[in-house]
Tab-separated table of C-alpha atoms (C1' of nucleotides) in Angstrom:
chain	number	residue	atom	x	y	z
C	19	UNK	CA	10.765	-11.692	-27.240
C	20	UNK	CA	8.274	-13.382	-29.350
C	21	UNK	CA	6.376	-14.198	-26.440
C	22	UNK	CA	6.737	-11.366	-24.600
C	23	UNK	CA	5.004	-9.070	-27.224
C	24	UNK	CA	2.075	-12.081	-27.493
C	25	UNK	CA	1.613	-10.932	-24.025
C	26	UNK	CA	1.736	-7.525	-25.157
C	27	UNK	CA	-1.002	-9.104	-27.606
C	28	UNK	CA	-3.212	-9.983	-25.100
C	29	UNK	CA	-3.419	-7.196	-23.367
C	30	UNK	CA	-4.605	-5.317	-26.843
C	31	UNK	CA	-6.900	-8.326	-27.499
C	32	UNK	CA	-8.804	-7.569	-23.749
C	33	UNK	CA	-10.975	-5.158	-25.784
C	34	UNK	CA	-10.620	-5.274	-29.034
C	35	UNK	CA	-9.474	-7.959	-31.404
C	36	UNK	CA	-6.431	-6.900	-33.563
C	37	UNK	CA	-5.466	-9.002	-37.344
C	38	UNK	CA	-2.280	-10.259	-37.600
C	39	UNK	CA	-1.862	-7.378	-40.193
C	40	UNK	CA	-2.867	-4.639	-37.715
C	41	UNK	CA	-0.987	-5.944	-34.552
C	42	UNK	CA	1.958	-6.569	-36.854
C	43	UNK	CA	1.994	-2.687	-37.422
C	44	UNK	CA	1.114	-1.939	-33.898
C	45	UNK	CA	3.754	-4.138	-32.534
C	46	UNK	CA	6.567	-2.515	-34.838
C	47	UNK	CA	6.184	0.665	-32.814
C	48	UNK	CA	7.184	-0.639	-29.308
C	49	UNK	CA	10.755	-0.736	-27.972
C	50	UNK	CA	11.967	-3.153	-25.670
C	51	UNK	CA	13.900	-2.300	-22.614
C	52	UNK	CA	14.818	-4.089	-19.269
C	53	UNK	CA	16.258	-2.617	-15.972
C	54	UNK	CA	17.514	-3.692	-12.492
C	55	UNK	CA	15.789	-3.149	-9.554
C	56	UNK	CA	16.685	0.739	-8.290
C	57	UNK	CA	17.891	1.957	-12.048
C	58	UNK	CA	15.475	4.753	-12.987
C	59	UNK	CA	12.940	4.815	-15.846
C	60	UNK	CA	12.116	8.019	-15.299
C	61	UNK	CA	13.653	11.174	-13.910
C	62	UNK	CA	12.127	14.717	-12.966
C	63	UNK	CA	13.716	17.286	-14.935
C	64	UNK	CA	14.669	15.322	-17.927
C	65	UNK	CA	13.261	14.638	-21.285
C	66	UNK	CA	9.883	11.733	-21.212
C	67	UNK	CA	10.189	9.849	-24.739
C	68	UNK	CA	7.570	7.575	-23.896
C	69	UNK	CA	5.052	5.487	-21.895
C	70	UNK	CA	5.480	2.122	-20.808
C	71	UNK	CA	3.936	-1.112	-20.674
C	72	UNK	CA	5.316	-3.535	-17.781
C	73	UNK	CA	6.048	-7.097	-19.279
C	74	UNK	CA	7.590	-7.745	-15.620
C	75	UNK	CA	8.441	-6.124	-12.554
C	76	UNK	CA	7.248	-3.174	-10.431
C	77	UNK	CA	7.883	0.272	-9.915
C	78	UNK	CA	7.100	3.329	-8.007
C	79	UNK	CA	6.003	6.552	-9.631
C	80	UNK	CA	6.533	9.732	-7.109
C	81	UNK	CA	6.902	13.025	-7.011
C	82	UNK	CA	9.639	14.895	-3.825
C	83	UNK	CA	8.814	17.872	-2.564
C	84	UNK	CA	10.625	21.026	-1.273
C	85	UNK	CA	11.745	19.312	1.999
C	86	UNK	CA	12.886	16.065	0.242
C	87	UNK	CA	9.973	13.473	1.144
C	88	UNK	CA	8.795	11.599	-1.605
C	89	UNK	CA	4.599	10.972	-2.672
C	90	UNK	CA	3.726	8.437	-4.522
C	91	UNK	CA	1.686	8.660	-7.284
C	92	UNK	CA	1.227	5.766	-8.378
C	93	UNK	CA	2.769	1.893	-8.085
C	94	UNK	CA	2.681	0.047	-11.424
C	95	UNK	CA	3.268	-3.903	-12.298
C	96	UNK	CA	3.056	-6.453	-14.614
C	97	UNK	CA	0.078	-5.320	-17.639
C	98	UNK	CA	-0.041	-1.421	-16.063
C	99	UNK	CA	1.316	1.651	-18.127
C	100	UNK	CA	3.582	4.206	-16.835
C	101	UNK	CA	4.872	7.176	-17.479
C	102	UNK	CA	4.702	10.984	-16.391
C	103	UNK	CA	1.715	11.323	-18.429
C	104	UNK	CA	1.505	14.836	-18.330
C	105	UNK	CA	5.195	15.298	-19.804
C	106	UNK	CA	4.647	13.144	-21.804
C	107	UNK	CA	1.664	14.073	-23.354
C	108	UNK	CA	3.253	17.999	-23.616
C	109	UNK	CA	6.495	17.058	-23.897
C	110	UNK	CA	8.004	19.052	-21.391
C	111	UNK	CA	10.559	18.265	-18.968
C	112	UNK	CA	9.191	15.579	-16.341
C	113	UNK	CA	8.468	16.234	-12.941
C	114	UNK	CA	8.261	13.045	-11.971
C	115	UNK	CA	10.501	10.319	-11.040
C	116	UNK	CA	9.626	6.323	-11.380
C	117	UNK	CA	12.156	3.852	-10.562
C	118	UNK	CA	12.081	-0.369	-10.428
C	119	UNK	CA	11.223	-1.911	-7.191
C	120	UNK	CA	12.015	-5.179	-8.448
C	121	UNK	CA	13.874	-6.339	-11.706
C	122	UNK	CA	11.436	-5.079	-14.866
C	123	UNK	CA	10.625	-5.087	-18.442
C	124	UNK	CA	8.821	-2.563	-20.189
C	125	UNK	CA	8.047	-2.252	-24.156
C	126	UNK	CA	7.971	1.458	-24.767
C	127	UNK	CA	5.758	3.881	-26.841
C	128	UNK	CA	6.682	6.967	-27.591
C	129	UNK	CA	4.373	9.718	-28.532
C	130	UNK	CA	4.397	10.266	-32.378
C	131	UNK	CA	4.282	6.244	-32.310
C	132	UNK	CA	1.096	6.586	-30.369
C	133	UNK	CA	-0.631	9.006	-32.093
C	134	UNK	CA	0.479	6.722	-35.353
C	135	UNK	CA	-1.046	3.829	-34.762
C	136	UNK	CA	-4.199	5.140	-32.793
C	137	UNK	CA	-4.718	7.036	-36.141
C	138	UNK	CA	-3.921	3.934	-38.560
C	139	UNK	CA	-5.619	1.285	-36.467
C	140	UNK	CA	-9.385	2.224	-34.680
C	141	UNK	CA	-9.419	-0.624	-32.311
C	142	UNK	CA	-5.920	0.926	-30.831
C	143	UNK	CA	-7.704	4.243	-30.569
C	144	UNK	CA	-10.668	2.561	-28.844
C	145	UNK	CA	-8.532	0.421	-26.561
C	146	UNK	CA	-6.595	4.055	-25.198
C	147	UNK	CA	-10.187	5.276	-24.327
C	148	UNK	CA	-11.390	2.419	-23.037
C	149	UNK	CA	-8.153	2.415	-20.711
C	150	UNK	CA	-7.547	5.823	-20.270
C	151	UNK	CA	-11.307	6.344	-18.965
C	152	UNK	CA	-10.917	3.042	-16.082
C	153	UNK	CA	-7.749	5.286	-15.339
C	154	UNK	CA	-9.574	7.939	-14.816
C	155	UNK	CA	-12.043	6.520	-12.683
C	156	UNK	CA	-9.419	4.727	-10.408
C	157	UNK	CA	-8.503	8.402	-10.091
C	158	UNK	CA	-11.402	9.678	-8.988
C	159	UNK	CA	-12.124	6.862	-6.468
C	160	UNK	CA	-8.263	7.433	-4.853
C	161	UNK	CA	-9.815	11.565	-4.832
C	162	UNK	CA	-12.601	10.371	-3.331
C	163	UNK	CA	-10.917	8.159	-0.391
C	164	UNK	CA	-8.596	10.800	0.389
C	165	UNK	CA	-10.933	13.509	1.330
C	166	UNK	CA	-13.246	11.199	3.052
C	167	UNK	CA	-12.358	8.536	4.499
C	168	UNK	CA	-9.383	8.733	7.381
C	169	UNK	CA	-5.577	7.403	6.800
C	170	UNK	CA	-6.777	4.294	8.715
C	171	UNK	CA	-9.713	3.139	6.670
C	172	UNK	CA	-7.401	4.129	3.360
C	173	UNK	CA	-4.917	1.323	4.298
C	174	UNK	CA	-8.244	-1.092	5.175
C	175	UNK	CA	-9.387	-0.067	1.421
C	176	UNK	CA	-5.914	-0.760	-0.177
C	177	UNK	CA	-5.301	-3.954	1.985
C	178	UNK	CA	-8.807	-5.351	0.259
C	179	UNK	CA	-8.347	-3.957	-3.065
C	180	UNK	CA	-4.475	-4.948	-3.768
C	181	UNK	CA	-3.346	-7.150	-1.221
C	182	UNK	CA	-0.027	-8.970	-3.397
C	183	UNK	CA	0.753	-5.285	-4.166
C	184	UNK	CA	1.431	-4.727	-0.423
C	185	UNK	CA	3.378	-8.008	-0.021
C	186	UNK	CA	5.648	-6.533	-2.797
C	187	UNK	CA	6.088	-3.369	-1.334
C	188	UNK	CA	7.130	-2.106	1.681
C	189	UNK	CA	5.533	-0.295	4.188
C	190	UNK	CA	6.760	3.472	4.037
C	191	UNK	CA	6.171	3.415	0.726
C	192	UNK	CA	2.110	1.978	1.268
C	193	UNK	CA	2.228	4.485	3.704
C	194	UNK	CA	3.570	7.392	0.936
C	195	UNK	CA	0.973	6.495	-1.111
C	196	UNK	CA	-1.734	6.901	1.512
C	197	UNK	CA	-0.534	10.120	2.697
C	198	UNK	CA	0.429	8.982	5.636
C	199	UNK	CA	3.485	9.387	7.903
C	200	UNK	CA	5.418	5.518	7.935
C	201	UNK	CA	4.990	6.010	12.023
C	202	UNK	CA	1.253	6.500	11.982
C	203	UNK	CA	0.990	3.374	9.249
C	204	UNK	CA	3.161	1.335	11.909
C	205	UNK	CA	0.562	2.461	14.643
C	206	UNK	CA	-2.596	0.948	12.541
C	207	UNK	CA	-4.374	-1.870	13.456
C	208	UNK	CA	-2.839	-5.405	13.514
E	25	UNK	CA	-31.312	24.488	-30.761
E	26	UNK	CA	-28.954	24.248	-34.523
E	27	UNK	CA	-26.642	27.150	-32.677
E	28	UNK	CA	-26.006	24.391	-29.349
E	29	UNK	CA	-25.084	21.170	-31.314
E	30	UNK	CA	-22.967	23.779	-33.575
E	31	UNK	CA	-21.003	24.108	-29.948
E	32	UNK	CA	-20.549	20.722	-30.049
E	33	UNK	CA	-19.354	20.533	-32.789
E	34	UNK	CA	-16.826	22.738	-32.220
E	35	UNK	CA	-15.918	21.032	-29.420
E	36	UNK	CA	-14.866	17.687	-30.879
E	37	UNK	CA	-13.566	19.442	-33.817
E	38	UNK	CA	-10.846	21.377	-31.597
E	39	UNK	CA	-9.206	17.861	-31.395
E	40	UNK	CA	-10.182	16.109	-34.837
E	41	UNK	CA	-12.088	17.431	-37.942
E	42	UNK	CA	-15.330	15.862	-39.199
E	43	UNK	CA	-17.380	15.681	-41.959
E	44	UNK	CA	-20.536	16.662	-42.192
E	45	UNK	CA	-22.014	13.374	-42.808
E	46	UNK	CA	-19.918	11.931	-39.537
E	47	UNK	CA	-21.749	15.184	-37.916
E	48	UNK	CA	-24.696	14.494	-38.836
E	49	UNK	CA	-24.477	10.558	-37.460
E	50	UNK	CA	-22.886	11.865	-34.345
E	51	UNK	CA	-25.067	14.771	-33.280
E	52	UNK	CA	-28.159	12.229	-33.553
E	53	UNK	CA	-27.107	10.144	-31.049
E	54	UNK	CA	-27.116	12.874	-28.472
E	55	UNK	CA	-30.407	14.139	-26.595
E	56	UNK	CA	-30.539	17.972	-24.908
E	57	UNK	CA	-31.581	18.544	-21.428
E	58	UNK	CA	-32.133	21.107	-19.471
E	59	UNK	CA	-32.426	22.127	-15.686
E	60	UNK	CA	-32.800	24.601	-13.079
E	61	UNK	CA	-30.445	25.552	-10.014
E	62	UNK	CA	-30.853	23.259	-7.497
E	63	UNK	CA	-32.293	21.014	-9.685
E	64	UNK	CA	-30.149	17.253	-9.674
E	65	UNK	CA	-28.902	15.451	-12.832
E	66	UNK	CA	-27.865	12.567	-10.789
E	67	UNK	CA	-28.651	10.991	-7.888
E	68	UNK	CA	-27.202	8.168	-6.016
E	69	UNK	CA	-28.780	5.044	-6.294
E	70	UNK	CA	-30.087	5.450	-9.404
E	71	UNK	CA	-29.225	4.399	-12.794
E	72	UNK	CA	-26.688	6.829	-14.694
E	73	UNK	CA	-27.851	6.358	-18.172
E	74	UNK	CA	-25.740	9.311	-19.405
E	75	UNK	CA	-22.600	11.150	-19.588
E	76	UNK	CA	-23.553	14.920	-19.710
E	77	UNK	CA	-21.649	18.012	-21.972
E	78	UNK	CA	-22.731	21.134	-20.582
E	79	UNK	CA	-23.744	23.589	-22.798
E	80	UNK	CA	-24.367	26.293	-19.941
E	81	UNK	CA	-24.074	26.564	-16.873
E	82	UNK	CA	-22.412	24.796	-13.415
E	83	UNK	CA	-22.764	21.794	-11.277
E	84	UNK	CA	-20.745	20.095	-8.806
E	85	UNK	CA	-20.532	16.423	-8.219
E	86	UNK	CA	-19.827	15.297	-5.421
E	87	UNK	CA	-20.364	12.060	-2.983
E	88	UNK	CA	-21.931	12.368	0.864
E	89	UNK	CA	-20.264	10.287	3.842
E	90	UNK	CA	-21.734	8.664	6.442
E	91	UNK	CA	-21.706	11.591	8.783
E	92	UNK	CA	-23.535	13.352	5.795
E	93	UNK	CA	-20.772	15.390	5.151
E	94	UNK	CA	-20.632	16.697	1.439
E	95	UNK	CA	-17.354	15.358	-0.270
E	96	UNK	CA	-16.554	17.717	-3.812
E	97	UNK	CA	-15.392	15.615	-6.524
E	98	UNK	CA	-15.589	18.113	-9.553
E	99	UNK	CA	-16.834	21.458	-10.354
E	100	UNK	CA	-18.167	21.599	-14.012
E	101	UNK	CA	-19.185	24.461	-16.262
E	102	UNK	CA	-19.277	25.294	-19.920
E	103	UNK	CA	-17.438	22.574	-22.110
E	104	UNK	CA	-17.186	20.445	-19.247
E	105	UNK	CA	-18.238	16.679	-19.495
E	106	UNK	CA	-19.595	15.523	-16.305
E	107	UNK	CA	-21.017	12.275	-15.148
E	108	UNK	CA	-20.847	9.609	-12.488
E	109	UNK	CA	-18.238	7.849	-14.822
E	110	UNK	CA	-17.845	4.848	-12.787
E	111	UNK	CA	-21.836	3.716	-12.341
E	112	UNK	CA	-22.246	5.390	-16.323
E	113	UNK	CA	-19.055	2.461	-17.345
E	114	UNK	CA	-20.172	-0.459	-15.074
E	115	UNK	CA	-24.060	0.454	-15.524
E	116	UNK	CA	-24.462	0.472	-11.920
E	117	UNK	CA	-26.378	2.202	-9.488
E	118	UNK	CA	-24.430	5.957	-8.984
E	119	UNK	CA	-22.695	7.012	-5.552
E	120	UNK	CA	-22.562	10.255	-6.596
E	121	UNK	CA	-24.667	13.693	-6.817
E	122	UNK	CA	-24.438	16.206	-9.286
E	123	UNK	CA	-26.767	18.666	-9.083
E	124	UNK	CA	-26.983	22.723	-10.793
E	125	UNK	CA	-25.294	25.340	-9.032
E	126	UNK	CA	-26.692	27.543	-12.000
E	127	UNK	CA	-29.717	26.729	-14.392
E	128	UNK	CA	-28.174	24.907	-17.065
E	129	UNK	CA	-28.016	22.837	-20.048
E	130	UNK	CA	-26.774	19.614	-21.403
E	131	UNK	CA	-26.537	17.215	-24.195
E	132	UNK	CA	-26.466	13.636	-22.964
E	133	UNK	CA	-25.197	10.616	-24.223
E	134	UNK	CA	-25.671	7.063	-23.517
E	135	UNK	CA	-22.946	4.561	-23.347
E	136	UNK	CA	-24.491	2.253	-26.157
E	137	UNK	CA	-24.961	5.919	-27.867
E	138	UNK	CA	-20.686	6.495	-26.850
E	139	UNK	CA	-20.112	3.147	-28.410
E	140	UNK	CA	-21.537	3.383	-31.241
E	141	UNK	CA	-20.194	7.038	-32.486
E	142	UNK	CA	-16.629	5.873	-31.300
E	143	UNK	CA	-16.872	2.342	-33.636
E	144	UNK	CA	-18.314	4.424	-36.444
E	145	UNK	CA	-16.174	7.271	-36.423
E	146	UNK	CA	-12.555	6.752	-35.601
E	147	UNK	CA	-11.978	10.505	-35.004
E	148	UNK	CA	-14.403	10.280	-32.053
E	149	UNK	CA	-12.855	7.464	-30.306
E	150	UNK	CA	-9.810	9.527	-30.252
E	151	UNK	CA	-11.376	12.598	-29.418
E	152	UNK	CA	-12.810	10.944	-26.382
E	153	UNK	CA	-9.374	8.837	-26.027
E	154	UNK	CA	-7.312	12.565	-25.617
E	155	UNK	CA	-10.174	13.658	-23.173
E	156	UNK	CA	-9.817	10.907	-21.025
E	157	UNK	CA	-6.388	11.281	-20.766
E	158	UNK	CA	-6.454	14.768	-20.668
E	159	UNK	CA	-8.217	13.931	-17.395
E	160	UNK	CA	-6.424	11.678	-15.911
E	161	UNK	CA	-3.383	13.895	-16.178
E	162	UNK	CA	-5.754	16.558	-14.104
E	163	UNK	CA	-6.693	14.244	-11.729
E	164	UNK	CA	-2.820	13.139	-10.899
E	165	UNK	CA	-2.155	16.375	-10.473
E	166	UNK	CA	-5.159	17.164	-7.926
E	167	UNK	CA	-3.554	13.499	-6.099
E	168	UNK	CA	-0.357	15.057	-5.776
E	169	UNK	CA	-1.605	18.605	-4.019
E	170	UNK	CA	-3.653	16.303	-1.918
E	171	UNK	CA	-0.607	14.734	-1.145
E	172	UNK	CA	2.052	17.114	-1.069
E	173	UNK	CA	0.672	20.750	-0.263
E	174	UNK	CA	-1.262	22.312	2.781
E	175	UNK	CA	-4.374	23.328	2.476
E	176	UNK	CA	-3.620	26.724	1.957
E	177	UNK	CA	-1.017	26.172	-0.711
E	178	UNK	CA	-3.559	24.301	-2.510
E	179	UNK	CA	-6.238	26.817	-2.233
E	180	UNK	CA	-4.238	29.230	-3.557
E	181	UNK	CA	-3.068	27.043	-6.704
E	182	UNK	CA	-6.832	26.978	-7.082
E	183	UNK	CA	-7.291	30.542	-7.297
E	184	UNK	CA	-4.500	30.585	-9.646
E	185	UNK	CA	-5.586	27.447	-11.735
E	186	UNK	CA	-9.570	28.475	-11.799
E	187	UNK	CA	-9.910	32.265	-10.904
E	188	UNK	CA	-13.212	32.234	-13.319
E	189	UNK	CA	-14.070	29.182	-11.174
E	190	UNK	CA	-13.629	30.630	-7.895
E	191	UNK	CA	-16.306	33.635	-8.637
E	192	UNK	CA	-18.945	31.340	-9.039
E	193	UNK	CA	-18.714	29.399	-6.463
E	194	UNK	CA	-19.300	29.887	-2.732
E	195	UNK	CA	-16.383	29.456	-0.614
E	196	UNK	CA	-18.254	26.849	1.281
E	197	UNK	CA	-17.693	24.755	-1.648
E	198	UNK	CA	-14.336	25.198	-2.453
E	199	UNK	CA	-13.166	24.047	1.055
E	200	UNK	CA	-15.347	20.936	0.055
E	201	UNK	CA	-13.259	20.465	-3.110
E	202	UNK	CA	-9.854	20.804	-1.360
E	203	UNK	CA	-10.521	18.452	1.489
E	204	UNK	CA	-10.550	21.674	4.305
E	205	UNK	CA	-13.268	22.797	6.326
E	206	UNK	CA	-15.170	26.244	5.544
E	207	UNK	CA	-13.920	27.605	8.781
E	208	UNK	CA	-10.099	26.863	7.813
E	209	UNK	CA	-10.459	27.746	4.450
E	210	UNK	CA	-11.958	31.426	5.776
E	211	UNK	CA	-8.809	31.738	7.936
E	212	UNK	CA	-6.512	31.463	5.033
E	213	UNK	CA	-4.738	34.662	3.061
E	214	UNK	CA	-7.010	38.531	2.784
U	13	DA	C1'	-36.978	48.357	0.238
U	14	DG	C1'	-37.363	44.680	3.617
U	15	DC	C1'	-36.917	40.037	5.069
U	16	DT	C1'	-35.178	35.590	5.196
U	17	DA	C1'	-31.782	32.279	4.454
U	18	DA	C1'	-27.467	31.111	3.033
U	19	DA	C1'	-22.688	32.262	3.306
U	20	DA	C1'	-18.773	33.924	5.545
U	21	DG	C1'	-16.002	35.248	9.544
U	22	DT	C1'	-14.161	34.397	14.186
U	23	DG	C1'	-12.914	32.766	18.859
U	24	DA	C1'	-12.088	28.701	21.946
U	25	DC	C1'	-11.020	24.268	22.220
U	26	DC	C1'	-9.912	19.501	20.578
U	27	DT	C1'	-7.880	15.728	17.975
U	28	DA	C1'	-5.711	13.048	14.253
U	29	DA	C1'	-1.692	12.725	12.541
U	30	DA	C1'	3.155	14.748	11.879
U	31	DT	C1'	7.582	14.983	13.667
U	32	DC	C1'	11.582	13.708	16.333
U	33	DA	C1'	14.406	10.447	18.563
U	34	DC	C1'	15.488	6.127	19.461
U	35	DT	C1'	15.153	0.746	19.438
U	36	DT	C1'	14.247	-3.607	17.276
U	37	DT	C1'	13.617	-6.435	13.329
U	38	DT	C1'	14.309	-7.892	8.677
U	39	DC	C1'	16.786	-8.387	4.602
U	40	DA	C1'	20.247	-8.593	1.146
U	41	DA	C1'	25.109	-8.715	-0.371
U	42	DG	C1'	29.623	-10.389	0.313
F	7	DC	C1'	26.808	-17.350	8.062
F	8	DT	C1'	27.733	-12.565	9.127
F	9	DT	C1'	27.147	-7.834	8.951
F	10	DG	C1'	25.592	-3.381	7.614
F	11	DA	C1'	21.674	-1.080	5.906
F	12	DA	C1'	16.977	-0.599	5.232
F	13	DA	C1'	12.551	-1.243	7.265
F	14	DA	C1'	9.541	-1.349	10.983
F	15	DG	C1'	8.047	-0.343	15.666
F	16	DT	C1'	7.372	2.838	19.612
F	17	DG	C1'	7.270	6.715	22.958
F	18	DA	C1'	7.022	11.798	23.625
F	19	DT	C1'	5.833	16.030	21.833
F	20	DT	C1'	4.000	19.316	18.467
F	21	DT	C1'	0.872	21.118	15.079
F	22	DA	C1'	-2.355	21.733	11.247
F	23	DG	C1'	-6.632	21.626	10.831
F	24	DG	C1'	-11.328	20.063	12.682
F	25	DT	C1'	-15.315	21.028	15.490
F	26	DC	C1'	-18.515	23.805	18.041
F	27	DA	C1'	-20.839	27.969	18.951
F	28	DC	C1'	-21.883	32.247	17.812
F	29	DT	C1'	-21.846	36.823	15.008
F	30	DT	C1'	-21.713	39.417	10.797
F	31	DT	C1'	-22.327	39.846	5.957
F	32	DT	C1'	-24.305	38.906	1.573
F	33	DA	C1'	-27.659	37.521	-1.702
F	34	DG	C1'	-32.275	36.135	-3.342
F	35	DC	C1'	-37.238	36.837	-3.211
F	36	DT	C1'	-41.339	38.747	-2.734
DNA sequence: AGCTAAAAGTGACCTAAATCACTTTTCAAG
DNA sequence: CTTGAAAAGTGATTTAGGTCACTTTTAGCT
């Protein structure tokens, strides 16, 4: 565990350096937890106690619709967060679901901790901004592809941008993500 | 000019309070601007030396494809930040327009500017750290109605969402913003 | 008020991608 | 190693929405 939160560490440490003192305190307000591929980390219509950073593993994040077909939102690994950050951030039921694609570890943060040591420690603050607003720009750059360019050049741009996240994936679910049917991803290129 | 910044003001202060002295520091470091319809505030393939709170008025940002088709990113009025955030982050040349629909009014800030009020005064990193990710929540939720609703569904979510919004703006524009053409978008509902 | 230009509406036709139905391939669990 | 299930591929058909061409309406500007 001890090296899993120096990992955790790290990832802090990308931005801003932390003292012992200060990631001591930061550190005290995760929670480990650890799940087997399929087991569900989140689930629409329940309670969403916190956010999570991956340690290990992937998951999916994805919303199902009326007629039962599932959109991804978003696929997460090893040094993403996830959550359903808008129930979170209300606390309201989720309306989201995000379950492991492979084996995965997560330390968790749950709200009030959040807001605790983003208040007690600047550089945590600082680091959420700093993260939040590269979120937000992936964001607007997956807005962007989708009303311009077509489903084709999409999987072109993903295939460049995160090619081991394909490998670890499969296809209908790239192809969920895109907004593309699985049949028209199957008819694509190579 | 004192009556703007006190806008300001009251913006950041909806999330965190501030002194006066940390007022006084922070409203220095931003610059007003003001422009006419029509008029651009960024253009791409120039430097984007600023992210931009609007005092008054509207713009739209928005990127323009190969075919020279115009591609709405946001629509942005009162209270509103606005900026090419990804070229403003990496200092890069922008991709982006965002020009007035409405004569209107700004006060800019740099990123050194950003920096600097969010390392000096905690309360503004996490003022701009609840924006951020007040924003990204937005944006996952315009990803999903991309993904999971019809055109028309999601034009009407708009007119439910924005209604103020929707007055302002010609239709033209809209249809932009949800991905549809203007004639589709005129076929839809009354 | 009158004029121009932008915006909005509409019909006819076209196309990218969805859907449905089925086959083949791959993978994981006993 | 085998076997059942999930994933991937493929053909036929349908459909939402795009494109083109034109008309009508609305809004700004002298």
């Amino acid at each position: 565990m001890e090296e899993k939160l120096h990992l955790l560490r790290q990832h802090f440490e990308e931005l801003f350096a932390l003292t012992d003192d200060q990631w001591n305190f930061v550190q005290s307000h995760f929670q480990y937890k650890s799940l087997k591929k399929h087991q569900f980390l989140i689930q629409a219509g329940q309670a969403v106690n916190f956010e999570y950073w991956i340690i290990k593993g992937l998951v999916k994040a994805y919303s199902i619709d009326d007629k039962g077909k599932e959109h991804i939102l978003q696929f997460a690994m090893e040094n993403y967060w996830v959550s359903d950050h808008c129930a979170f951030q209300h606390q309201e039921p989720g309306t989201i679901f995000v379950d492991c694609l492979e084996d995965s570890e997560f330390f968790c943060l749950s709200l009030e901790n959040r807001e605790k040591i983003c208040l007690e420690v600047p550089a945590v603050a600082n680091f959420f901004r700093i993260k939040s607003n590269n979120g937000y720009i992936n964001l607007q750059q997956r807005i962007l592809s989708l009303l311009t360019m077509t489903a084709e050049s999409r999987y072109e741009y993903l295939l460049n941008k995160l090619p081991k996240l394909i490998q670890r994936v499969p296809k209908k679910l790239i192809a969920s993500y895109l907004g593309v049917s699985r049949e028209t991803l199957s008819r694509f290129n190579s």
